[in-house]
XYZ file of C-alpha atoms in Angstrom:
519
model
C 4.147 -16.264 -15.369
C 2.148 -17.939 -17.916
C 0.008 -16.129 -20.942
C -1.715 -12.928 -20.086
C -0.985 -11.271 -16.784
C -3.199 -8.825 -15.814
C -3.147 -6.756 -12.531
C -6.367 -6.603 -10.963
C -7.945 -3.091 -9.440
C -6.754 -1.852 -5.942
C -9.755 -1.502 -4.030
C -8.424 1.402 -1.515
C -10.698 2.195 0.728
C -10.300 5.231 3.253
C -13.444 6.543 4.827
C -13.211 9.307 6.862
C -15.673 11.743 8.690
C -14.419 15.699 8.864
C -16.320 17.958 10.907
C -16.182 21.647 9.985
C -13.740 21.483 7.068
C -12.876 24.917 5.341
C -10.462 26.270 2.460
C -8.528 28.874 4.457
C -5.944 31.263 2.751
C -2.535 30.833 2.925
C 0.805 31.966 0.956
C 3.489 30.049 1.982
C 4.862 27.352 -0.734
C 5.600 24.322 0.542
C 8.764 22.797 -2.071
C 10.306 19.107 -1.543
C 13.858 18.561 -3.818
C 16.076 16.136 -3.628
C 19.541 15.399 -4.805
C 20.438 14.492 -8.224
C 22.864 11.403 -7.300
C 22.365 7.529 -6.865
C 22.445 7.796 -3.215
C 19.043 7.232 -1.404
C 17.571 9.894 0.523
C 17.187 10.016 3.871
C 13.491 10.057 5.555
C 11.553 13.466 3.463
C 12.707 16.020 4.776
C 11.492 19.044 5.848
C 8.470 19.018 7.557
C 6.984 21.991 5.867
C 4.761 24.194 8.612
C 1.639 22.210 7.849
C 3.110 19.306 7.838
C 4.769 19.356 11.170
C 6.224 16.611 13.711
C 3.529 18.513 15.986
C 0.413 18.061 13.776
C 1.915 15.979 10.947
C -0.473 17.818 8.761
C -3.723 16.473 10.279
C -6.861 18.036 12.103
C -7.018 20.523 14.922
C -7.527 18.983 18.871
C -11.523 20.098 17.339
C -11.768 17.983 14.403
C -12.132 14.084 15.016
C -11.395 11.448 11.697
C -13.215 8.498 12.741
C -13.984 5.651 10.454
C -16.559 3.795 11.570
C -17.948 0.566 10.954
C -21.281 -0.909 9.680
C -22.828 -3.633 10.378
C -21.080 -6.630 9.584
C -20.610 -10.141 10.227
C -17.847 -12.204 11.679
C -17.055 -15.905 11.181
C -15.341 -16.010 14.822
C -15.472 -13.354 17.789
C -13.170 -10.240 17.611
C -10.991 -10.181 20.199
C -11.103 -6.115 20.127
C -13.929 -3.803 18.911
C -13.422 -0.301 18.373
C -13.206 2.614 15.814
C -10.428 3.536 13.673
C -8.769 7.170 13.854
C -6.723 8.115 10.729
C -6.341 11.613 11.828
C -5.666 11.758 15.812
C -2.844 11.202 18.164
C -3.636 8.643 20.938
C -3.167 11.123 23.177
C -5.413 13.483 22.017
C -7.572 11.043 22.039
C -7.713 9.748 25.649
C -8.696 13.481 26.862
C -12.548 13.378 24.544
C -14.122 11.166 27.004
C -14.704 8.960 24.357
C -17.088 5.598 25.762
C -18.021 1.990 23.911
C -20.670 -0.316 24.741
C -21.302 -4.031 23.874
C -24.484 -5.271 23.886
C -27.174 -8.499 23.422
C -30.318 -9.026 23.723
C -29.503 -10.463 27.390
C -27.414 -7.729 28.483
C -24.279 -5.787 28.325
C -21.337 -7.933 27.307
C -17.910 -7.744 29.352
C -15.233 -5.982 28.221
C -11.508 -4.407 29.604
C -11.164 -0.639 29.819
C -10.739 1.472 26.739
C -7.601 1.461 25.371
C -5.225 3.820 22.499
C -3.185 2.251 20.266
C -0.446 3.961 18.551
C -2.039 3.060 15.176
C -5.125 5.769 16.166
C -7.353 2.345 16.953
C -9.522 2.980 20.301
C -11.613 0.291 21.472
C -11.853 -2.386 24.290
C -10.870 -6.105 24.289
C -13.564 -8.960 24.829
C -13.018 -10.941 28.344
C -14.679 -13.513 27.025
C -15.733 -14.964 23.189
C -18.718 -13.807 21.954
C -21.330 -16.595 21.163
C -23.024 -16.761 18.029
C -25.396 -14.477 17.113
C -26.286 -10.620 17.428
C -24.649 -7.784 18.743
C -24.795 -4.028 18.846
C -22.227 -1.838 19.694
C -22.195 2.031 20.632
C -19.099 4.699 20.597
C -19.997 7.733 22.271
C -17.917 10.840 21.439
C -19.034 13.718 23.737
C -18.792 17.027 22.052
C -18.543 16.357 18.362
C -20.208 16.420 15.591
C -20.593 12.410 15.868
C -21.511 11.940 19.100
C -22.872 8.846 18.847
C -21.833 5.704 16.135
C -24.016 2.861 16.420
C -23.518 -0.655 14.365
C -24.591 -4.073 14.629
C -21.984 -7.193 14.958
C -23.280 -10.773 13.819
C -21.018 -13.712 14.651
C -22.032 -16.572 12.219
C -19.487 -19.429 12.503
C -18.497 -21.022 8.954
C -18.572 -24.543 8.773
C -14.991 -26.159 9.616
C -14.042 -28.028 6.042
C -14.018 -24.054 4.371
C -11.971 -22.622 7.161
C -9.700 -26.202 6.436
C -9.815 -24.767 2.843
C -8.636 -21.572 3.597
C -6.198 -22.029 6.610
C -5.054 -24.339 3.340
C -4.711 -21.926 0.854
C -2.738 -19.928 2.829
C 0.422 -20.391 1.869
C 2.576 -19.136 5.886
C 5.546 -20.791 4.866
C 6.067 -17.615 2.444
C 4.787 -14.802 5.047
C 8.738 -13.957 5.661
C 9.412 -13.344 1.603
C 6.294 -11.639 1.442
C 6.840 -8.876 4.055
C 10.766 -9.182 3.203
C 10.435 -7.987 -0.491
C 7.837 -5.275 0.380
C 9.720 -3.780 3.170
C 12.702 -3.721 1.207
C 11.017 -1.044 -0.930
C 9.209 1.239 1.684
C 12.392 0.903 3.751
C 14.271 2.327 0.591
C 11.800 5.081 0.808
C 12.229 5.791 4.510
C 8.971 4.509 5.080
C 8.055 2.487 7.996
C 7.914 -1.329 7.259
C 4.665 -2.947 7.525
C 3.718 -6.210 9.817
C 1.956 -9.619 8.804
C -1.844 -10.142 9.867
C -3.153 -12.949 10.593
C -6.941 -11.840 10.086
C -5.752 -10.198 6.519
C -4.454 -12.847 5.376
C -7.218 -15.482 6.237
C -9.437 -12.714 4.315
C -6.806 -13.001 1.561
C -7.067 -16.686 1.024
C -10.421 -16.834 1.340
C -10.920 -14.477 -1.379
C -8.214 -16.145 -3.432
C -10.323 -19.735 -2.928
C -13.325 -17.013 -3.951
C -11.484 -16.485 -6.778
C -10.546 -19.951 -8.269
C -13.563 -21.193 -8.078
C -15.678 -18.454 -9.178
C -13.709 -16.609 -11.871
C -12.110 -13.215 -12.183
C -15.476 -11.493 -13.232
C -18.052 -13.309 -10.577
C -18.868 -9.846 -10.691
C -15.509 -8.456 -10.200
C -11.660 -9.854 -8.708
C -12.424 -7.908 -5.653
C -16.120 -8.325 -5.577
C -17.952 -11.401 -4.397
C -21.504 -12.247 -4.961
C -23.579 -14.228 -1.778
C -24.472 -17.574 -2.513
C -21.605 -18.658 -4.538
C -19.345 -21.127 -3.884
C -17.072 -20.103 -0.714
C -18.185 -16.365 0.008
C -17.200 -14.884 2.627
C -18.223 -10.764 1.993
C -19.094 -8.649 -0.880
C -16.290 -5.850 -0.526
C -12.746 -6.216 0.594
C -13.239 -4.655 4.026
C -16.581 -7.221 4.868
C -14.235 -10.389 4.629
C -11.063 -8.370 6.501
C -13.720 -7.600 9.212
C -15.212 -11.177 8.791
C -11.801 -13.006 10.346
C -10.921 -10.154 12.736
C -9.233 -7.172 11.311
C -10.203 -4.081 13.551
C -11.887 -1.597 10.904
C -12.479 -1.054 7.526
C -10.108 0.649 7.115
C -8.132 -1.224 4.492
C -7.332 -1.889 0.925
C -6.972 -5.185 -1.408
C -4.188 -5.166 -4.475
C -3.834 -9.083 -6.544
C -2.379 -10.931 -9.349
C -4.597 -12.997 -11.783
C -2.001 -15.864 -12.859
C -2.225 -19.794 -13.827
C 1.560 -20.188 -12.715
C 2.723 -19.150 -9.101
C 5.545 -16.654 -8.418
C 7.917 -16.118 -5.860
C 6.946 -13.592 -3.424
C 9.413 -11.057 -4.317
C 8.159 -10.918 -8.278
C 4.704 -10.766 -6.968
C 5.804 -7.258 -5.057
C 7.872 -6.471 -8.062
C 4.921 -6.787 -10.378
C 2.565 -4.564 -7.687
C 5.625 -1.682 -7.532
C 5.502 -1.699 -11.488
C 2.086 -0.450 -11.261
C 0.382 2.806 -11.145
C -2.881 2.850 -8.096
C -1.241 -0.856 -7.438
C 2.269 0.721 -5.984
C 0.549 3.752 -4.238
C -1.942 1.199 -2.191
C 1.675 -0.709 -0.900
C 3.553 2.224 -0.611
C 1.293 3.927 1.073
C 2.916 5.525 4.503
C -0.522 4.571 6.144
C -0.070 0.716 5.957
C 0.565 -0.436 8.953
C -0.578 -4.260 8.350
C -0.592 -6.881 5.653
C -1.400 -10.407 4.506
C -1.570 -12.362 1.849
C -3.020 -15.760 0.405
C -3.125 -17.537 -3.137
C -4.105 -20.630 -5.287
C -3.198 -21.719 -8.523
C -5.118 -23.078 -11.535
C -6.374 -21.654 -14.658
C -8.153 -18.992 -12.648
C -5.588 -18.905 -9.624
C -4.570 -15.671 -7.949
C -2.490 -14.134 -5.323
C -4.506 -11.573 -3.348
C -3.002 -9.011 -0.404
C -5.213 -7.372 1.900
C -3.858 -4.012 3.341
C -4.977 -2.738 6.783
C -4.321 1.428 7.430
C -4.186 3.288 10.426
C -2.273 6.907 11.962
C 1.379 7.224 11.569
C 2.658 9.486 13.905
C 5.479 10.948 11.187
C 4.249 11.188 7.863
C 5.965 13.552 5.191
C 4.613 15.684 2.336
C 4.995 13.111 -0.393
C 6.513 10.034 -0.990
C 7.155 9.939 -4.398
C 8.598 7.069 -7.013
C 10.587 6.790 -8.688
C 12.466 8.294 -5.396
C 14.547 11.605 -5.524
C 17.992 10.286 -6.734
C 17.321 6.847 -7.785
C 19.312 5.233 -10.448
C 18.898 2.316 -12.839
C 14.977 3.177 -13.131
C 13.463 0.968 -16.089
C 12.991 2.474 -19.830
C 10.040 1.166 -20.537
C 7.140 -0.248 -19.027
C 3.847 -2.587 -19.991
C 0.947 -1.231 -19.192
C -1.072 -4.530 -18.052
C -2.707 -2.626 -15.022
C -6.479 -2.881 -14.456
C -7.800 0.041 -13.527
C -6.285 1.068 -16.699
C -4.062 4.163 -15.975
C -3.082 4.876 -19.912
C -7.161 5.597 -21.787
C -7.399 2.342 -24.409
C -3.376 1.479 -23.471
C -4.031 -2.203 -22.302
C -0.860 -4.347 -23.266
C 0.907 -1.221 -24.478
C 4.628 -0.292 -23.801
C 5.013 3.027 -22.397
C 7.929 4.577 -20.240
C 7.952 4.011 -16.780
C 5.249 5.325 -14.431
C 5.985 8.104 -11.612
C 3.607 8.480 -8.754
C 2.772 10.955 -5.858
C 1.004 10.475 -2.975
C 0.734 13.531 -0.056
C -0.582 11.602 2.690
C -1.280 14.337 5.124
C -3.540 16.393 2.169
C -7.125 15.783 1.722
C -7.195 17.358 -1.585
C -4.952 19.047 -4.314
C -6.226 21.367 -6.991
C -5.040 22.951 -10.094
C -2.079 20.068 -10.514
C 0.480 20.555 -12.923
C 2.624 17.810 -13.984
C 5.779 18.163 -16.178
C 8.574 15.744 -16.874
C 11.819 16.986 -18.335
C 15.048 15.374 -19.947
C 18.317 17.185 -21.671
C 15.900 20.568 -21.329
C 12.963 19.518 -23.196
C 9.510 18.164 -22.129
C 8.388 14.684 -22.380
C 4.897 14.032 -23.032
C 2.898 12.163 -20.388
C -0.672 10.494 -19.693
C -1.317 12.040 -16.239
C -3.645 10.364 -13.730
C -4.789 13.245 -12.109
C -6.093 13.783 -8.469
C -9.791 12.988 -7.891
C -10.316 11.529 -11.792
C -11.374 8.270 -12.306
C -9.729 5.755 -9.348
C -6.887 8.075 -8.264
C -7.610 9.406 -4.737
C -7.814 13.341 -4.110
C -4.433 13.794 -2.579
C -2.315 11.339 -5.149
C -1.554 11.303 -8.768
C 0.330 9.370 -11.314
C 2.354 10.127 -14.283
C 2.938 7.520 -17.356
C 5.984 9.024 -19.942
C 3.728 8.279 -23.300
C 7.405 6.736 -24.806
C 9.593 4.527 -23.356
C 12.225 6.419 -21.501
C 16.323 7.368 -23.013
C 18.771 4.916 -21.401
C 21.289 6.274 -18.804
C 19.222 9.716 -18.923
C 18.811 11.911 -15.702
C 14.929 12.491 -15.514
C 13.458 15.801 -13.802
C 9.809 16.061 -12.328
C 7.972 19.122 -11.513
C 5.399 19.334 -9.489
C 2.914 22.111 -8.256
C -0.627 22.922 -7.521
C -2.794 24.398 -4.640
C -3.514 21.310 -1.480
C -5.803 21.392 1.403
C -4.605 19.736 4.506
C -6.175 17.733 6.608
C -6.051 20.624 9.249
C -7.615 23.171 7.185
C -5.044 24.840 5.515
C -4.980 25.885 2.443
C -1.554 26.246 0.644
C 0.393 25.806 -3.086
C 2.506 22.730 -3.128
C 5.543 22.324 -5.435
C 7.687 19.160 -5.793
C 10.910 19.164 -7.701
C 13.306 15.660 -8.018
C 15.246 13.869 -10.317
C 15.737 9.893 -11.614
C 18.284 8.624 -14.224
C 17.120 5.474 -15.980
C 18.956 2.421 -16.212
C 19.631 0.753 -19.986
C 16.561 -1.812 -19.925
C 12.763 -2.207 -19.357
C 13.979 -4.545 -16.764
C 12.823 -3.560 -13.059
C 14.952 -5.169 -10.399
C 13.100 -6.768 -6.879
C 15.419 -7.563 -3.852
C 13.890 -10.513 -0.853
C 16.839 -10.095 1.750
C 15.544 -12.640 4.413
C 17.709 -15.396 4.405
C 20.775 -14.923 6.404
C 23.289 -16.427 3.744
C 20.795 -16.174 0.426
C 19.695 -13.041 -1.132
C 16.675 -13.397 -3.928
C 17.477 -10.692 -6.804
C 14.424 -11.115 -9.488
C 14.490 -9.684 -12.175
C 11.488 -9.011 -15.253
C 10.425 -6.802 -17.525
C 8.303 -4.257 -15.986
C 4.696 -3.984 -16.162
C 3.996 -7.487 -18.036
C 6.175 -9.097 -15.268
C 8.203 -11.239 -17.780
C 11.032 -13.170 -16.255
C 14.412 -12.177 -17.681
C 16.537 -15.259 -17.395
C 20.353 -15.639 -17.707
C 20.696 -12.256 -16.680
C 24.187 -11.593 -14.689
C 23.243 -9.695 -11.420
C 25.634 -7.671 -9.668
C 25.481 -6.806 -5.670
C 27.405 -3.905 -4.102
C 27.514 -2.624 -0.891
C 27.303 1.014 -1.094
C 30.020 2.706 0.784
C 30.358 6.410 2.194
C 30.447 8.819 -0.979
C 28.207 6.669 -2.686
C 31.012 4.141 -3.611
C 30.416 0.616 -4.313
C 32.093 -2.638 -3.415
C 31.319 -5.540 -5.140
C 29.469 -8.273 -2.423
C 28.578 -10.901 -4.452
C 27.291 -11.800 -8.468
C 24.958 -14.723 -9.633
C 22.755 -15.563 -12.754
C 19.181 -15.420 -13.051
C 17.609 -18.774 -13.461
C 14.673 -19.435 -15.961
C 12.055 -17.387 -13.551
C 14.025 -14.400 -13.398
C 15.655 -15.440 -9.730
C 19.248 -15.228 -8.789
C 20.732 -16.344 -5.955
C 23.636 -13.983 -4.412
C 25.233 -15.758 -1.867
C 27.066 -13.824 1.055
C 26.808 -13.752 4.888
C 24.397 -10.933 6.134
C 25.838 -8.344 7.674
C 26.406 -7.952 11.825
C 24.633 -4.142 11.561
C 22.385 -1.974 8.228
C 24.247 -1.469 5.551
C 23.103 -0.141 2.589
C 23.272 -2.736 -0.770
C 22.619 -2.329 -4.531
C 21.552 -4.848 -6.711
C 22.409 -3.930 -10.444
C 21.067 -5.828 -13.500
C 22.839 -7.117 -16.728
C 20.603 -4.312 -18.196
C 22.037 -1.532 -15.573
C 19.186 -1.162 -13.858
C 18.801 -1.601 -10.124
C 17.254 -1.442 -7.025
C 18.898 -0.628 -3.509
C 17.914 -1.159 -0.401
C 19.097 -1.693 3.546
C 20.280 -4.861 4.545
């Protein structure tokens, strides 16, 4: 990565409609720990009592989440059209009676019978392709508080030579390392992986080509302004909607850079991040894609698309209850700016929370301890600045004591997304490795594994670093698999056959640091 690296803002955007929200009263403390070892935890566990396999932690069969479009235009016809649930089983929601309607000026447009998807999407598939021009479309809700969502569709066809550009710029040979290197990390977490988009990543690339041609600031790396040079939509969620993602319901993370990167350093640089890392990590992803160019203003730019999970836990928090070889330090290069007026300043490594099934937490206390004493931190509270209601961050205000055993405490009052009101506590622990070096796994090839490896936060390449890969047996015992060198751009090779069935592997650092992950 050449000169300065900066990571541009995560445009998360979650829009969601509650009907009859109150604070109720409630006593019962909700309290996540974890175990103090290297060993990765299982999936969170428990399921406090408002944050159930039965409700997961979302609304009552009364309350309906639905995220609904405006009016937008699209540069080829959907093949679905629908409305986005964040908060409702599909099966609650094929008993509301719930209707859509496609219409032109000529007449109702055909379309197949309403269908659920497990993602909380409801809508109807096109029998035919819509011609160019305008459409209107009305969901009907019987009974609620929306009972009626109305929005316009416009299909506007761009001219064939920028869709060459952009089917161009998309780079599919590297979808596999792309999805590899972040699953490897949510899998880690017992998170569900993700799957590639096609529609996400032609809004990707297109924003990328935005990007190169335009500049980082034509107004904004996420922004686009109409009339320049290959626009496709102001905001993130116009261009996803543009090439045929299902809602706006979705989120945009990127890398400003001159010189490419491998896929897994890209995801390495995002994880080192603050609002970066909680937009992948997220347990509501359900879809990605990605597309990039290079040049003096080149970028790579991943769009995120979010729906219902039907098993979400309290938190998912990182570093992860038990994880070992976590970075020292860390280079705070993040835009939004997580550290006030710390731009290109080394700090210890950042720790992040997200509660996806809270809609807000209150009176937050954040405390990090090591060998019995407090460490100062910079916290990125909930609600302040461009950290959502029901997430927060932490940044150490020093760089972190090698081989030191980290503990976080956690605690404050949450609302949940079905109207509970309760205190929340979280208490885990980290050790740190010997380095500022964070370690990135891509385990798709079947005889190559990609171990990168760069300093955290200003993405540095470390090169000529000896990496060590174990497979980590029962008890937490390691075998060696295989050991290679980083080359020049921080990538080292480890060469071993992959294995008939999971296992868990751990790849260590010269530095001791070290990620694992299931292979």
């Amino acid at each position: 990565m050449a000169g300065r690296t900066r990571l541009a803002k995560a445009a998360l955007v979650v829009l969601l409609a509650w009907a009859g929200m109150q604070w109720n009263t409630g006593t019962t403390l909700v309290t996540v720990s974890g175990p103090a070892n290297g060993v990765l935890p299982v999936p969170f566990t428990p399921f406090g009592p408002y944050s159930t396999r039965a409700n997961h932690g979302y609304e009552g069969a009364n309350v309906m989440s639905p995220v609904v479009p405006s009016s937008y235009t699209a540069y080829f016809s959907p093949q679905t059209i629908g409305i986005q649930f964040i908060g409702d089983a599909p099966n609650h929601l094929s008993a509301d009676h719930l209707s859509l309607l496609v219409t032109s000026p000529h007449g109702s447009i055909k379309t197949g019978p309403l269908f659920y998807q497990s993602t909380g999407f409801v809508g109807v598939h096109l029998l035919a392709a819509l011609k160019p021009g305008h459409y209107r479309v009305v969901f009907k809700s019987p009974g609620f508080q929306t009972a009626q969502s109305v929005w316009g569709l416009t299909i506007h066809p761009l001219p064939k030579a920028q869709l060459a550009q952009e089917r161009q710029a998309l780079v599919t040979a590297q979808v596999p390392q792309y999805l590899a290197a972040l699953n490897a990390v949510r899998t880690s977490l017992g998170e569900s992986p993700v799957a590639w988009n096609n529609a996400l990543a032609w809004a990707a690339a297109s924003h990328a080509l935005y990007v190169k041609d335009n500049g980082y600031d034509a107004p904004s790396f996420h922004l686009e302004t109409t009339g320049h040079e290959n626009f496709t939509g102001i905001n993130p969620w116009d261009r996803d909607m543009a090439f045929g993602w299902q809602s706006p319901l979705d989120g945009e993370v990127g890398i400003e850079w001159t010189t490419s990167l491998p896929p897994v350093a890209v995801i390495q640089n995002l994880v080192d991040t603050v609002y970066h890392r909680l937009s992948l990590l997220s347990p509501n992803v359900v879809a990605v894609g990605a597309g990039q160019t290079t040049g003096s203003t080149g970028a790579v730019v991943m769009d995120l698309g979010y729906g219902y999970r039907a098993h979400l836990p309290l938190a998912i928090v990182y570093p992860a209850s038990g994880q070992s070889g976590v970075p020292t330090g860390w280079t705070d290069m993040e835009s939004p700016n997580p550290v006030p007026n710390g731009f290109s300043q080394e700090f210890g490594y950042p720790i992040t929370v997200d509660f996806p099934t809270v809609q807000q937490l209150r009176q937050i206390r954040a405390q990090l301890f090591a060998n019995g004493k407090t460490v100062p931190i910079y916290l990125d509270a909930p609600g302040v600045d461009d950290m959502a209601d029901n997430q927060l961050g932490m940044v150490p205000r020093t760089r972190l004591e090698p081989g030191t055993t980290y503990t976080v405490k956690i605690s404050g009052q949450a609302l949940f997304n079905n109207e509970v009101r309760l205190p929340v506590a979280l208490h885990w622990q980290f050790t740190t490795g010997g380095t500022d070096a964070s370690v990135a796994v891509d385990p798709v090839h079947a005889g190559d594994l990609l171990v990168s490896v760069a300093q955290a936060g200003s993405g540095r390449p470390v090169p000529n670093d000896p990496v060590r890969l174990y497979q980590v047996e029962a008890g937490n015992r390691l075998t060696l698999a295989a050991q290679a060198v980083t080359h020049r751009n921080g990538i080292a090779v480890c060469h071993l056959a992959k294995p008939a069935t999971r296992h868990l592997f751990e790849a260590v650092s010269g530095g001791e640091t070290s990620m694992q992950f299931w292979w």
